[in-house]
Amino acid sequence: MKHIIITIFCCILYNVCFAQINQYDKPSYGSLSLPSFSEMATAAAMQAQAQAWTQAQVQAHYEQRERYLNSLVEYISDALTKNIDSLLEKELLDIYSTVKTFYKKPLANALVYSDLKQQGLKIKDAVIRYNTRLLKIRRQQGFEEDENGQITKDQAKNTPSSGTGFFLSKEGYIVTNYHVIADARTLYVTGIRGDYNTTYSASVEQVDSYNDLAIIKISDKKFTPFTYIPYIRRQDQAEIGENCYVLGYPLISTMGVDVKLTNGIVSARTGFHGDVSQYQISAPVQPGNSGGPLFDSKGNIIGVVSAKHAGAENAGYAIKMSYLQNLIDLLPVKVSNPSTNILTGKPFPDQVKIAKDYVCIILANVVQEPSVIKQAADSVNTETIKQDTTSTIMHNSAVSTIGLTSEIKKDSAEKKNHISCFCR
């Protein structure tokens, strides 16, 4: 009897331990916010200018840098409380130990401040690598994020789908939404220069699932690079009331594959629930517009279209350029903002005529063949139309919730009744 009891106890202990091991082995980590540290004073040679500055200016300059240091410490501290993997935890702890030493260094010194800013870049790089690891898990093992931002095992999604993208560089870097490419087993681009008969294979280069942004690159040898990019990415914030317009490829099954134009105004400088990473716009947008460019009246790109409010008329959302710039900075090559905007000063129809050649269709999980567009139209938006007519939209899939912003993730149960994420 004693032996039986011991045996049962050992089995129970083994099962408990095994369950705990499985719990920790399970890749249930959530995506982490990409740092968006406030822009503080540049690392100018303060000592060389100090004589021309008043003491108050010197003090203000120093305080700006100290706030930047505090923002790094606060971000790391918060990130370490999240459910992250051991590799990111180790990287952040290493950076944290270095960053803390700056409290004893003279931040007024330009070289010291430059070293501190390098630590900020290290944090961003570590977070991008972490989010990219999660993306690979999703693709290779069929994991998906749930409404709380946790990755859980689910059936792999292979449904053909489409979205919009626009060119960052003449060499083939393209911006779109993270939710457009998140579950893609295959990725193609078409509609470049208005050519819908040619498709190009593409690969994911960088992602920011927290802010619903992704940068992909055409990897197809038959792609001919552009000679220039005609628009500028505007870094300052647009004002409420500014005119704006959207180019994209919504509902290609019923609306066709020609690029579509809508226009309106910037309704607010914050998005859903006051999200500061977004604009609210009145330009009508639909499923398929995800990842498309938002232009101001001068032809500058001011945002990336990402979602709409299902409970309001003409209330769409676009992610601001400053959040995209964080992602651009982490690309393996430098992607500069063009120095000249060719669109500025041109009549509105001429702006659209030039810009539309640089706006393209992103095809996910579509088999490449001559009838690829028809295939996408038949199989992608047949599903999309069903989703559109059933309440615009109760998050058609787990991927839908991934593209939402941090505010939406924090209160997804309430918000998913009001936000449509353009799940291709």
One Martini backbone bead per residue (centre of mass of N, CA, C, O) as a GRO file, in nm:
protein
  424
    1MET     BB    1   0.058   0.063  -0.021
    2LYS     BB    2   0.296   0.253   0.005
    3HIS     BB    3   0.391   0.221  -0.292
    4ILE     BB    4   0.133   0.329  -0.422
    5ILE     BB    5   0.139   0.611  -0.300
    6ILE     BB    6   0.415   0.691  -0.412
    7THR     BB    7   0.344   0.651  -0.708
    8ILE     BB    8   0.112   0.858  -0.721
    9PHE     BB    9   0.276   1.101  -0.628
   10CYS     BB   10   0.482   1.096  -0.861
   11CYS     BB   11   0.278   1.135  -1.088
   12ILE     BB   12   0.169   1.402  -0.994
   13LEU     BB   13   0.441   1.552  -0.990
   14TYR     BB   14   0.504   1.508  -1.290
   15ASN     BB   15   0.252   1.647  -1.408
   16VAL     BB   16   0.304   1.922  -1.285
   17CYS     BB   17   0.585   1.970  -1.403
   18PHE     BB   18   0.505   1.927  -1.699
   19ALA     BB   19   0.299   2.155  -1.711
   20GLN     BB   20   0.500   2.380  -1.643
   21ILE     BB   21   0.686   2.338  -1.881
   22ASN     BB   22   0.471   2.383  -2.099
   23GLN     BB   23   0.398   2.667  -2.011
   24TYR     BB   24   0.691   2.783  -2.075
   25ASP     BB   25   0.712   2.673  -2.372
   26LYS     BB   26   0.485   2.835  -2.445
   27PRO     BB   27   0.423   3.083  -2.696
   28SER     BB   28   0.263   3.345  -2.502
   29TYR     BB   29   0.367   3.597  -2.607
   30GLY     BB   30   0.363   3.940  -2.634
   31SER     BB   31   0.358   4.211  -2.789
   32LEU     BB   32   0.566   4.497  -2.819
   33SER     BB   33   0.627   4.803  -2.788
   34LEU     BB   34   0.747   5.050  -2.973
   35PRO     BB   35   0.951   5.281  -2.918
   36SER     BB   36   0.859   5.648  -2.853
   37PHE     BB   37   1.062   5.867  -2.799
   38SER     BB   38   1.115   6.165  -2.722
   39GLU     BB   39   1.223   6.450  -2.868
   40MET     BB   40   1.514   6.579  -2.802
   41ALA     BB   41   1.790   6.711  -2.782
   42THR     BB   42   2.052   6.746  -2.951
   43ALA     BB   43   2.403   6.647  -2.997
   44ALA     BB   44   2.528   6.908  -2.948
   45ALA     BB   45   2.789   7.131  -2.889
   46MET     BB   46   2.745   7.275  -2.597
   47GLN     BB   47   3.019   7.392  -2.513
   48ALA     BB   48   3.049   7.582  -2.766
   49GLN     BB   49   2.765   7.743  -2.680
   50ALA     BB   50   2.759   7.827  -2.377
   51GLN     BB   51   2.840   8.132  -2.391
   52ALA     BB   52   2.564   8.209  -2.554
   53TRP     BB   53   2.421   8.107  -2.308
   54THR     BB   54   2.210   8.083  -2.075
   55GLN     BB   55   2.151   7.931  -1.783
   56ALA     BB   56   1.859   7.849  -1.856
   57GLN     BB   57   1.929   7.702  -2.121
   58VAL     BB   58   2.118   7.495  -2.003
   59GLN     BB   59   1.911   7.370  -1.807
   60ALA     BB   60   1.698   7.289  -2.019
   61HIS     BB   61   1.882   7.102  -2.178
   62TYR     BB   62   1.941   6.908  -1.947
   63GLU     BB   63   1.644   6.830  -1.880
   64GLN     BB   64   1.583   6.694  -2.146
   65ARG     BB   65   1.793   6.466  -2.113
   66GLU     BB   66   1.679   6.354  -1.848
   67ARG     BB   67   1.406   6.271  -1.967
   68TYR     BB   68   1.521   6.069  -2.162
   69LEU     BB   69   1.643   5.883  -1.952
   70ASN     BB   70   1.374   5.825  -1.804
   71SER     BB   71   1.231   5.696  -2.051
   72LEU     BB   72   1.414   5.449  -2.068
   73VAL     BB   73   1.371   5.336  -1.786
   74GLU     BB   74   1.060   5.312  -1.800
   75TYR     BB   75   1.040   5.123  -2.039
   76ILE     BB   76   1.200   4.886  -1.928
   77SER     BB   77   1.041   4.842  -1.669
   78ASP     BB   78   0.775   4.777  -1.817
   79ALA     BB   79   0.874   4.544  -2.004
   80LEU     BB   80   0.961   4.350  -1.760
   81THR     BB   81   0.642   4.301  -1.686
   82LYS     BB   82   0.612   4.140  -1.923
   83ASN     BB   83   0.547   3.878  -2.157
   84ILE     BB   84   0.863   3.770  -2.218
   85ASP     BB   85   1.140   3.661  -2.333
   86SER     BB   86   1.460   3.579  -2.231
   87LEU     BB   87   1.618   3.740  -2.442
   88LEU     BB   88   1.493   4.019  -2.397
   89GLU     BB   89   1.541   4.033  -2.097
   90LYS     BB   90   1.849   4.032  -2.115
   91GLU     BB   91   1.885   4.279  -2.295
   92LEU     BB   92   1.738   4.483  -2.107
   93LEU     BB   93   1.918   4.442  -1.858
   94ASP     BB   94   2.180   4.534  -1.990
   95ILE     BB   95   2.081   4.817  -2.067
   96TYR     BB   96   1.992   4.907  -1.787
   97SER     BB   97   2.273   4.900  -1.650
   98THR     BB   98   2.382   5.124  -1.838
   99VAL     BB   99   2.173   5.354  -1.809
  100LYS     BB  100   2.207   5.402  -1.498
  101THR     BB  101   2.499   5.535  -1.526
  102PHE     BB  102   2.396   5.823  -1.638
  103TYR     BB  103   2.332   5.957  -1.358
  104LYS     BB  104   2.670   6.003  -1.326
  105LYS     BB  105   2.665   6.179  -1.581
  106PRO     BB  106   2.732   6.439  -1.812
  107LEU     BB  107   2.471   6.540  -2.013
  108ALA     BB  108   2.597   6.807  -2.129
  109ASN     BB  109   2.760   6.617  -2.280
  110ALA     BB  110   2.753   6.526  -2.605
  111LEU     BB  111   2.886   6.240  -2.591
  112VAL     BB  112   2.710   6.126  -2.368
  113TYR     BB  113   2.437   6.168  -2.511
  114SER     BB  114   2.505   5.993  -2.758
  115ASP     BB  115   2.532   5.731  -2.594
  116LEU     BB  116   2.241   5.729  -2.492
  117LYS     BB  117   2.099   5.713  -2.769
  118GLN     BB  118   2.212   5.430  -2.833
  119GLN     BB  119   2.040   5.287  -2.621
  120GLY     BB  120   1.770   5.349  -2.754
  121LEU     BB  121   1.834   5.187  -3.016
  122LYS     BB  122   1.870   4.914  -2.875
  123ILE     BB  123   1.585   4.884  -2.778
  124LYS     BB  124   1.445   4.889  -3.049
  125ASP     BB  125   1.598   4.649  -3.172
  126ALA     BB  126   1.510   4.436  -2.961
  127VAL     BB  127   1.203   4.460  -3.013
  128ILE     BB  128   1.202   4.389  -3.311
  129ARG     BB  129   1.323   4.106  -3.280
  130TYR     BB  130   1.100   4.000  -3.101
  131ASN     BB  131   0.856   4.047  -3.293
  132THR     BB  132   0.982   3.872  -3.519
  133ARG     BB  133   0.979   3.605  -3.365
  134LEU     BB  134   0.671   3.593  -3.341
  135LEU     BB  135   0.613   3.591  -3.644
  136LYS     BB  136   0.757   3.320  -3.700
  137ILE     BB  137   0.578   3.149  -3.523
  138ARG     BB  138   0.318   3.198  -3.676
  139ARG     BB  139   0.414   3.072  -3.945
  140GLN     BB  140   0.544   2.789  -3.854
  141GLN     BB  141   0.302   2.712  -3.612
  142GLY     BB  142   0.018   2.873  -3.602
  143PHE     BB  143   0.021   3.131  -3.443
  144GLU     BB  144  -0.182   3.358  -3.234
  145GLU     BB  145  -0.334   3.643  -3.141
  146ASP     BB  146  -0.512   3.768  -2.903
  147GLU     BB  147  -0.693   4.024  -2.752
  148ASN     BB  148  -0.432   4.049  -2.535
  149GLY     BB  149  -0.158   3.980  -2.709
  150GLN     BB  150  -0.153   3.672  -2.716
  151ILE     BB  151   0.003   3.375  -2.802
  152THR     BB  152  -0.180   3.119  -2.974
  153LYS     BB  153  -0.293   2.822  -3.063
  154ASP     BB  154  -0.393   2.773  -3.405
  155GLN     BB  155  -0.527   2.776  -3.690
  156ALA     BB  156  -0.412   2.818  -3.983
  157LYS     BB  157  -0.396   3.082  -4.213
  158ASN     BB  158  -0.500   3.067  -4.585
  159THR     BB  159  -0.647   3.312  -4.670
  160PRO     BB  160  -0.707   3.504  -4.910
  161SER     BB  161  -0.565   3.842  -4.946
  162SER     BB  162  -0.592   4.212  -4.918
  163GLY     BB  163  -0.409   4.523  -4.976
  164THR     BB  164  -0.216   4.812  -4.907
  165GLY     BB  165   0.057   5.004  -5.059
  166PHE     BB  166   0.375   5.195  -5.037
  167PHE     BB  167   0.649   5.363  -5.138
  168LEU     BB  168   0.970   5.440  -4.995
  169SER     BB  169   1.148   5.322  -5.233
  170LYS     BB  170   1.295   5.256  -5.542
  171GLU     BB  171   1.397   4.953  -5.450
  172GLY     BB  172   1.118   4.822  -5.277
  173TYR     BB  173   1.006   4.962  -5.035
  174ILE     BB  174   0.711   4.886  -4.830
  175VAL     BB  175   0.411   5.001  -4.698
  176THR     BB  176   0.206   4.867  -4.427
  177ASN     BB  177   0.019   4.662  -4.250
  178TYR     BB  178   0.043   4.415  -4.026
  179HIS     BB  179  -0.244   4.276  -4.078
  180VAL     BB  180  -0.181   4.212  -4.385
  181ILE     BB  181   0.096   4.009  -4.314
  182ALA     BB  182   0.085   3.824  -4.054
  183ASP     BB  183  -0.038   3.534  -4.210
  184ALA     BB  184   0.166   3.502  -4.440
  185ARG     BB  185   0.286   3.254  -4.666
  186THR     BB  186   0.238   3.456  -4.898
  187LEU     BB  187   0.392   3.734  -5.102
  188TYR     BB  188   0.246   3.995  -5.303
  189VAL     BB  189   0.284   4.234  -5.579
  190THR     BB  190   0.065   4.480  -5.734
  191GLY     BB  191   0.009   4.770  -5.948
  192ILE     BB  192   0.261   4.872  -6.061
  193ARG     BB  193   0.219   5.129  -6.268
  194GLY     BB  194  -0.071   4.986  -6.337
  195ASP     BB  195   0.018   4.676  -6.321
  196TYR     BB  196  -0.200   4.373  -6.312
  197ASN     BB  197  -0.015   4.133  -6.464
  198THR     BB  198   0.206   4.174  -6.240
  199THR     BB  199   0.401   3.989  -6.008
  200TYR     BB  200   0.566   4.019  -5.681
  201SER     BB  201   0.781   3.916  -5.470
  202ALA     BB  202   0.786   3.921  -5.101
  203SER     BB  203   0.927   4.056  -4.793
  204VAL     BB  204   0.979   4.079  -4.458
  205GLU     BB  205   1.157   4.329  -4.264
  206GLN     BB  206   0.947   4.496  -4.072
  207VAL     BB  207   0.782   4.519  -3.743
  208ASP     BB  208   0.475   4.676  -3.577
  209SER     BB  209   0.219   4.553  -3.403
  210TYR     BB  210   0.136   4.782  -3.210
  211ASN     BB  211   0.111   5.002  -3.471
  212ASP     BB  212   0.044   4.859  -3.744
  213LEU     BB  213   0.334   4.792  -3.892
  214ALA     BB  214   0.502   4.751  -4.221
  215ILE     BB  215   0.795   4.625  -4.400
  216ILE     BB  216   0.853   4.560  -4.734
  217LYS     BB  217   1.018   4.362  -5.004
  218ILE     BB  218   1.115   4.329  -5.312
  219SER     BB  219   1.253   4.001  -5.441
  220ASP     BB  220   1.223   4.044  -5.744
  221LYS     BB  221   1.413   4.050  -6.038
  222LYS     BB  222   1.186   4.186  -6.233
  223PHE     BB  223   1.219   4.440  -6.087
  224THR     BB  224   1.194   4.790  -6.154
  225PRO     BB  225   1.318   5.053  -6.051
  226PHE     BB  226   1.288   5.354  -5.957
  227THR     BB  227   1.401   5.690  -5.999
  228TYR     BB  228   1.172   5.794  -5.793
  229ILE     BB  229   1.015   5.975  -5.528
  230PRO     BB  230   0.740   6.210  -5.527
  231TYR     BB  231   0.727   6.205  -5.211
  232ILE     BB  232   0.678   6.313  -4.874
  233ARG     BB  233   0.744   6.258  -4.536
  234ARG     BB  234   0.566   6.394  -4.294
  235GLN     BB  235   0.662   6.492  -3.957
  236ASP     BB  236   0.462   6.681  -3.897
  237GLN     BB  237   0.165   6.779  -3.782
  238ALA     BB  238  -0.144   6.789  -3.856
  239GLU     BB  239  -0.423   6.980  -3.890
  240ILE     BB  240  -0.718   7.068  -3.816
  241GLY     BB  241  -0.882   7.081  -4.142
  242GLU     BB  242  -0.714   6.945  -4.329
  243ASN     BB  243  -0.661   6.837  -4.627
  244CYS     BB  244  -0.734   6.505  -4.768
  245TYR     BB  245  -0.608   6.184  -4.910
  246VAL     BB  246  -0.690   5.857  -5.057
  247LEU     BB  247  -0.514   5.560  -5.156
  248GLY     BB  248  -0.659   5.247  -5.297
  249TYR     BB  249  -0.788   4.882  -5.255
  250PRO     BB  250  -1.105   4.835  -5.235
  251LEU     BB  251  -1.304   4.587  -5.296
  252ILE     BB  252  -1.206   4.423  -5.574
  253SER     BB  253  -1.460   4.250  -5.656
  254THR     BB  254  -1.659   4.517  -5.700
  255MET     BB  255  -1.449   4.775  -5.764
  256GLY     BB  256  -1.190   4.678  -5.852
  257VAL     BB  257  -0.832   4.743  -5.943
  258ASP     BB  258  -0.849   5.024  -5.936
  259VAL     BB  259  -0.764   5.298  -5.806
  260LYS     BB  260  -0.877   5.474  -5.512
  261LEU     BB  261  -1.048   5.787  -5.434
  262THR     BB  262  -1.042   5.987  -5.133
  263ASN     BB  263  -1.183   6.265  -4.941
  264GLY     BB  264  -1.097   6.523  -4.681
  265ILE     BB  265  -1.032   6.553  -4.334
  266VAL     BB  266  -0.887   6.643  -4.041
  267SER     BB  267  -1.060   6.577  -3.745
  268ALA     BB  268  -0.809   6.459  -3.573
  269ARG     BB  269  -0.505   6.409  -3.362
  270THR     BB  270  -0.675   6.160  -3.273
  271GLY     BB  271  -0.795   5.857  -3.201
  272PHE     BB  272  -0.904   5.602  -3.057
  273HIS     BB  273  -0.935   5.698  -2.742
  274GLY     BB  274  -0.694   5.914  -2.792
  275ASP     BB  275  -0.484   5.819  -2.994
  276VAL     BB  276  -0.166   5.962  -3.069
  277SER     BB  277  -0.086   5.779  -3.334
  278GLN     BB  278  -0.347   5.919  -3.461
  279TYR     BB  279  -0.581   5.991  -3.704
  280GLN     BB  280  -0.875   6.151  -3.788
  281ILE     BB  281  -1.090   6.087  -4.072
  282SER     BB  282  -1.328   6.161  -4.347
  283ALA     BB  283  -1.223   5.975  -4.540
  284PRO     BB  284  -1.328   5.718  -4.706
  285VAL     BB  285  -1.309   5.374  -4.588
  286GLN     BB  286  -1.209   5.032  -4.664
  287PRO     BB  287  -1.168   4.728  -4.720
  288GLY     BB  288  -0.823   4.744  -4.854
  289ASN     BB  289  -0.696   5.024  -4.743
  290SER     BB  290  -0.488   4.895  -4.593
  291GLY     BB  291  -0.175   5.076  -4.605
  292GLY     BB  292  -0.242   5.336  -4.712
  293PRO     BB  293  -0.216   5.659  -4.816
  294LEU     BB  294  -0.195   5.983  -4.657
  295PHE     BB  295  -0.269   6.297  -4.787
  296ASP     BB  296  -0.207   6.608  -4.850
  297SER     BB  297  -0.254   6.888  -5.052
  298LYS     BB  298   0.073   6.866  -5.136
  299GLY     BB  299   0.161   6.543  -5.129
  300ASN     BB  300   0.201   6.458  -4.846
  301ILE     BB  301   0.275   6.216  -4.620
  302ILE     BB  302   0.079   6.159  -4.299
  303GLY     BB  303  -0.022   5.847  -4.340
  304VAL     BB  304  -0.162   5.521  -4.235
  305VAL     BB  305  -0.403   5.328  -4.311
  306SER     BB  306  -0.608   5.112  -4.065
  307ALA     BB  307  -0.910   5.225  -3.986
  308LYS     BB  308  -1.253   5.209  -3.858
  309HIS     BB  309  -1.565   5.330  -3.755
  310ALA     BB  310  -1.856   5.139  -3.710
  311GLY     BB  311  -2.034   5.379  -3.543
  312ALA     BB  312  -1.946   5.579  -3.786
  313GLU     BB  313  -1.929   5.831  -4.009
  314ASN     BB  314  -1.643   5.902  -4.149
  315ALA     BB  315  -1.432   5.727  -3.943
  316GLY     BB  316  -1.100   5.729  -3.966
  317TYR     BB  317  -0.758   5.581  -3.956
  318ALA     BB  318  -0.415   5.710  -3.908
  319ILE     BB  319  -0.081   5.671  -3.904
  320LYS     BB  320   0.183   5.833  -3.812
  321MET     BB  321   0.501   5.908  -3.929
  322SER     BB  322   0.674   5.887  -3.666
  323TYR     BB  323   0.619   5.575  -3.633
  324LEU     BB  324   0.746   5.488  -3.900
  325GLN     BB  325   1.037   5.597  -3.858
  326ASN     BB  326   1.123   5.391  -3.647
  327LEU     BB  327   1.124   5.156  -3.857
  328ILE     BB  328   1.315   5.270  -4.073
  329ASP     BB  329   1.571   5.289  -3.881
  330LEU     BB  330   1.582   4.946  -3.880
  331LEU     BB  331   1.694   4.914  -4.137
  332PRO     BB  332   1.970   4.789  -4.317
  333VAL     BB  333   1.902   5.048  -4.475
  334LYS     BB  334   1.896   5.359  -4.599
  335VAL     BB  335   1.588   5.562  -4.587
  336SER     BB  336   1.524   5.840  -4.739
  337ASN     BB  337   1.392   6.145  -4.756
  338PRO     BB  338   1.293   6.323  -4.985
  339SER     BB  339   1.379   6.654  -5.090
  340THR     BB  340   1.142   6.633  -5.309
  341ASN     BB  341   0.813   6.742  -5.411
  342ILE     BB  342   0.647   6.685  -5.706
  343LEU     BB  343   0.339   6.745  -5.619
  344THR     BB  344   0.385   7.022  -5.550
  345GLY     BB  345   0.160   7.251  -5.720
  346LYS     BB  346  -0.028   7.055  -5.833
  347PRO     BB  347  -0.290   6.944  -5.949
  348PHE     BB  348  -0.486   6.712  -5.820
  349PRO     BB  349  -0.497   6.510  -6.066
  350ASP     BB  350  -0.183   6.503  -6.098
  351GLN     BB  351  -0.110   6.386  -5.829
  352VAL     BB  352  -0.264   6.119  -5.867
  353LYS     BB  353  -0.131   6.023  -6.131
  354ILE     BB  354   0.151   5.988  -5.997
  355ALA     BB  355   0.102   5.836  -5.717
  356LYS     BB  356  -0.045   5.564  -5.814
  357ASP     BB  357   0.223   5.412  -5.909
  358TYR     BB  358   0.306   5.377  -5.576
  359VAL     BB  359   0.043   5.211  -5.548
  360CYS     BB  360  -0.045   4.891  -5.402
  361ILE     BB  361  -0.100   4.546  -5.402
  362ILE     BB  362  -0.151   4.316  -5.136
  363LEU     BB  363  -0.077   3.962  -5.141
  364ALA     BB  364  -0.217   3.696  -4.949
  365ASN     BB  365  -0.228   3.366  -5.010
  366VAL     BB  366  -0.152   3.372  -5.324
  367VAL     BB  367  -0.137   3.222  -5.616
  368GLN     BB  368   0.090   3.233  -5.866
  369GLU     BB  369  -0.065   3.371  -6.156
  370PRO     BB  370  -0.211   3.518  -6.424
  371SER     BB  371  -0.498   3.518  -6.236
  372VAL     BB  372  -0.444   3.664  -5.958
  373ILE     BB  373  -0.661   3.887  -5.943
  374LYS     BB  374  -0.907   3.712  -5.980
  375GLN     BB  375  -0.848   3.532  -5.742
  376ALA     BB  376  -0.859   3.753  -5.531
  377ALA     BB  377  -1.145   3.853  -5.595
  378ASP     BB  378  -1.292   3.578  -5.553
  379SER     BB  379  -1.158   3.486  -5.263
  380VAL     BB  380  -1.125   3.735  -5.085
  381ASN     BB  381  -1.398   3.922  -5.120
  382THR     BB  382  -1.609   3.717  -5.060
  383GLU     BB  383  -1.531   3.727  -4.760
  384THR     BB  384  -1.540   4.032  -4.714
  385ILE     BB  385  -1.837   4.081  -4.780
  386LYS     BB  386  -1.946   3.916  -4.552
  387GLN     BB  387  -1.816   4.095  -4.334
  388ASP     BB  388  -1.937   4.370  -4.414
  389THR     BB  389  -2.254   4.265  -4.374
  390THR     BB  390  -2.175   4.197  -4.042
  391SER     BB  391  -2.108   4.504  -3.894
  392THR     BB  392  -1.840   4.652  -3.955
  393ILE     BB  393  -1.662   4.467  -3.754
  394MET     BB  394  -1.615   4.145  -3.585
  395HIS     BB  395  -1.348   4.041  -3.621
  396ASN     BB  396  -1.278   3.800  -3.848
  397SER     BB  397  -1.001   3.757  -3.686
  398ALA     BB  398  -0.720   3.735  -3.505
  399VAL     BB  399  -0.570   3.938  -3.690
  400SER     BB  400  -0.746   4.184  -3.649
  401THR     BB  401  -0.645   4.254  -3.352
  402ILE     BB  402  -0.343   4.312  -3.412
  403GLY     BB  403  -0.379   4.598  -3.567
  404LEU     BB  404  -0.423   4.730  -3.314
  405THR     BB  405  -0.394   4.936  -3.072
  406SER     BB  406  -0.317   4.976  -2.749
  407GLU     BB  407  -0.594   5.076  -2.655
  408ILE     BB  408  -0.755   4.843  -2.778
  409LYS     BB  409  -0.612   4.610  -2.628
  410LYS     BB  410  -0.693   4.704  -2.331
  411ASP     BB  411  -1.023   4.712  -2.454
  412SER     BB  412  -1.146   4.490  -2.656
  413ALA     BB  413  -1.436   4.416  -2.572
  414GLU     BB  414  -1.548   4.705  -2.628
  415LYS     BB  415  -1.406   4.797  -2.909
  416LYS     BB  416  -1.487   4.573  -3.126
  417ASN     BB  417  -1.774   4.722  -3.179
  418HIS     BB  418  -1.619   4.998  -3.323
  419ILE     BB  419  -1.389   4.852  -3.486
  420SER     BB  420  -1.227   4.847  -3.807
  421CYS     BB  421  -1.017   4.611  -3.938
  422PHE     BB  422  -0.849   4.583  -4.245
  423CYS     BB  423  -0.881   4.255  -4.339
  424ARG     BB  424  -0.849   4.265  -4.653
   0.00000   0.00000   0.00000
